[in-house]
Coordinates of C-alpha atoms in Angstrom, one line a residue:
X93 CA -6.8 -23.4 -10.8
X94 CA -5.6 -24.5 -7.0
X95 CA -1.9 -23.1 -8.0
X96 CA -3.6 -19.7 -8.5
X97 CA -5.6 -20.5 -5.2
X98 CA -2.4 -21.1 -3.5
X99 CA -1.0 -18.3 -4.7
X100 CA -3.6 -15.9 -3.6
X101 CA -3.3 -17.5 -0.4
X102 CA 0.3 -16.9 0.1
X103 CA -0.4 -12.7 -0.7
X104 CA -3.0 -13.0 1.3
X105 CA -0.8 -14.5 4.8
X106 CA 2.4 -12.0 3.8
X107 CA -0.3 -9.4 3.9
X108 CA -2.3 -10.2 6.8
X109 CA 1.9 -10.7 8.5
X110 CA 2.0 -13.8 9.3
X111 CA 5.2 -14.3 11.6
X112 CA 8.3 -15.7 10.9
X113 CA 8.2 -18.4 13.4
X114 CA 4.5 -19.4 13.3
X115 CA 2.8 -20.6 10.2
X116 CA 4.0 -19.1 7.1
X117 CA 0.9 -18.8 5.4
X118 CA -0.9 -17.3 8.1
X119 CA -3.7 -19.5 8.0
X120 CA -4.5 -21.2 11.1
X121 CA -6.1 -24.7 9.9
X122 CA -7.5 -24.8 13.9
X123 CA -10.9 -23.9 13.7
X124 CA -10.9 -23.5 9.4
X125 CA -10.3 -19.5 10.4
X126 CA -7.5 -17.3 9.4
X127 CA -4.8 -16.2 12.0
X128 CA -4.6 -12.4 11.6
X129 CA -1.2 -11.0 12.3
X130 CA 0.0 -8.8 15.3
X131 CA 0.8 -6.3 12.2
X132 CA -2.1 -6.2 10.3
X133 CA -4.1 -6.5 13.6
X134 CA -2.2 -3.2 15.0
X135 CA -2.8 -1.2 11.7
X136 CA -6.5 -2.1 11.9
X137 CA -6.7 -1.0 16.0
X138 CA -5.0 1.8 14.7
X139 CA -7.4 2.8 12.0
X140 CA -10.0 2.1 14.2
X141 CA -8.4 5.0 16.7
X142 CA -8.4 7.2 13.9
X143 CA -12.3 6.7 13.1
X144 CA -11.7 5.1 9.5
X145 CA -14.9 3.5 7.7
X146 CA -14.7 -0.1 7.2
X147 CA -14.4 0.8 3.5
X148 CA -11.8 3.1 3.9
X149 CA -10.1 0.1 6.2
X150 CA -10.6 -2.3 3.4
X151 CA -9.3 -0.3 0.8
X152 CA -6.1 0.9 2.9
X153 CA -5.5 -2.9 3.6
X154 CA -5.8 -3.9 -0.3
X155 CA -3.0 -0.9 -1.2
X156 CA -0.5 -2.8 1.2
X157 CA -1.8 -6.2 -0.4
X158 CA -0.7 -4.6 -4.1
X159 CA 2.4 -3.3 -2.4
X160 CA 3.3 -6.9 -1.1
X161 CA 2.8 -8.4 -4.5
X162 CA 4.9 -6.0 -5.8
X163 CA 7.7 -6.8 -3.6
X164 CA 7.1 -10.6 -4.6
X165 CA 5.8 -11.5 -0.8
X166 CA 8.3 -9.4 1.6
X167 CA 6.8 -8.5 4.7
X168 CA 5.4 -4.9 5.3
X169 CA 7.8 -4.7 8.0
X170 CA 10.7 -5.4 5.7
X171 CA 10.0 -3.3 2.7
X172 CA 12.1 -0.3 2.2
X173 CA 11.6 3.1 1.9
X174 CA 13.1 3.4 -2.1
X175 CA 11.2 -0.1 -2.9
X176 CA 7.9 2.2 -1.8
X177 CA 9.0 4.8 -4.2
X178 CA 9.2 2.5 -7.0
X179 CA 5.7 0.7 -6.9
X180 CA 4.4 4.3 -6.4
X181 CA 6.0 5.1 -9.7
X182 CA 5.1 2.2 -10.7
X183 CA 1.0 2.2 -10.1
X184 CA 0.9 6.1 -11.3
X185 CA 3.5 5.7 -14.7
X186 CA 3.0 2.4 -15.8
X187 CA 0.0 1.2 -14.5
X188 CA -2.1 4.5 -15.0
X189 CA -4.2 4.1 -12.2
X190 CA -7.1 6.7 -11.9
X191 CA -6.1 9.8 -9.5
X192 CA -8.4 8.3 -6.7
X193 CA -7.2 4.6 -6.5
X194 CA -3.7 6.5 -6.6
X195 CA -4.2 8.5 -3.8
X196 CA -6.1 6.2 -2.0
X197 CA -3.1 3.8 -2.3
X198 CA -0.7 6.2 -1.6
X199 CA -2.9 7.3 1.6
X200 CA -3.1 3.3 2.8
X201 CA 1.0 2.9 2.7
X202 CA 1.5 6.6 4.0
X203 CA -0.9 5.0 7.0
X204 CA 1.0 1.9 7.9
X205 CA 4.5 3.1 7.6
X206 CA 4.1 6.7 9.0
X207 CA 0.9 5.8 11.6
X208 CA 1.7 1.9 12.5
X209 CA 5.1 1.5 11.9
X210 CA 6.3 4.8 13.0
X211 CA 8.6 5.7 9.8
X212 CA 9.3 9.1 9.3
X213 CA 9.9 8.3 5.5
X214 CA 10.5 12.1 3.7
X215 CA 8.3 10.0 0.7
X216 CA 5.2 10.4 2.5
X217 CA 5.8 14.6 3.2
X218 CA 7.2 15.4 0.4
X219 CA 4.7 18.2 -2.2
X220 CA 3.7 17.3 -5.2
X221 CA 3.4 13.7 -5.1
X222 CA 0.5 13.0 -6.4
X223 CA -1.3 11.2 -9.3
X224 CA -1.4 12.7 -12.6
X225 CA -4.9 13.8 -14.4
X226 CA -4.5 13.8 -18.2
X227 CA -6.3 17.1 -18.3
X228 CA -3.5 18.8 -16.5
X229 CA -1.1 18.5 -18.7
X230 CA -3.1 19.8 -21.5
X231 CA -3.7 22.6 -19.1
X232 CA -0.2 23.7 -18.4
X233 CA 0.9 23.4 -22.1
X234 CA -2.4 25.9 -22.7
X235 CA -0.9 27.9 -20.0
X236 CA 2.3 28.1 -21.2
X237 CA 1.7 28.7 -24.8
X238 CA -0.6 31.7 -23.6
X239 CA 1.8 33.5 -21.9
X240 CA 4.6 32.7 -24.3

């Protein structure tokens, strides 16, 4: 049980982006209260600026949390654009994530890498990139056999 513990811990500091230098858990035992990281501190002012909900906030900060434990703990900063690609393909193909929790996942990466970290990643503007329904492929093979 403390192993898992530790391990959620660990997500949790890459996540909030702990730095380098400092304490690599980013937990701050002064005070018992968690260090929050210039990053994740930046992309919250920044979703603040851009009048976000808390949920919406919360639910934007979890889809760079999944991201992180995809990459097995590299920092935000240091993910690239392909390793984005794959753990989008990843969530929609493999994991079959609902259309929503896609696209709110793919909203909450597409706003820290194009809004906070200024990347002008062609991922994020390309059309078409979006989570599958299962009903739309019945719909284009109905389509198709219709006007065949």
């Amino acid at each position: 049980m403390f192993a898992g513990r530790s391990i959620l811990l660990r997500v949790a500091a890459v996540v909030a982006g702990a730095d380098a230098g400092g304490d690599e858990m980013g937990i701050s035992e002064r005070g018992g209260g968690r260090r929050i990281s210039p990053l994740r501190r930046r992309m919250v002012r920044d979703m603040d600026l851009a009048g976000l909900t808390k949920g919406t906030q919360e639910a934007y900060i979890c889809a760079v949390v999944d991201l992180v434990r995809y990459c097995e703990g590299k920092s935000p900063e240091l993910i690239t654009e392909e390793e984005v690609y794959r753990y989008i393909l990843w969530l929609r193909d493999e994991q079959g994530v609902a259309r929503g929790t896609f696209q709110t996942r793919f909203y909450g990466l597409k706003f820290l890498f194009y809004r906070t970290l200024d990347r002008d990643w062609s991922l994020f503007f390309k059309n078409g990139f979006v989570g599958r329904r299962r009903s739309d492929c019945r719909g284009r093979c109905l389509a198709m056999s219709v006007a065949a």
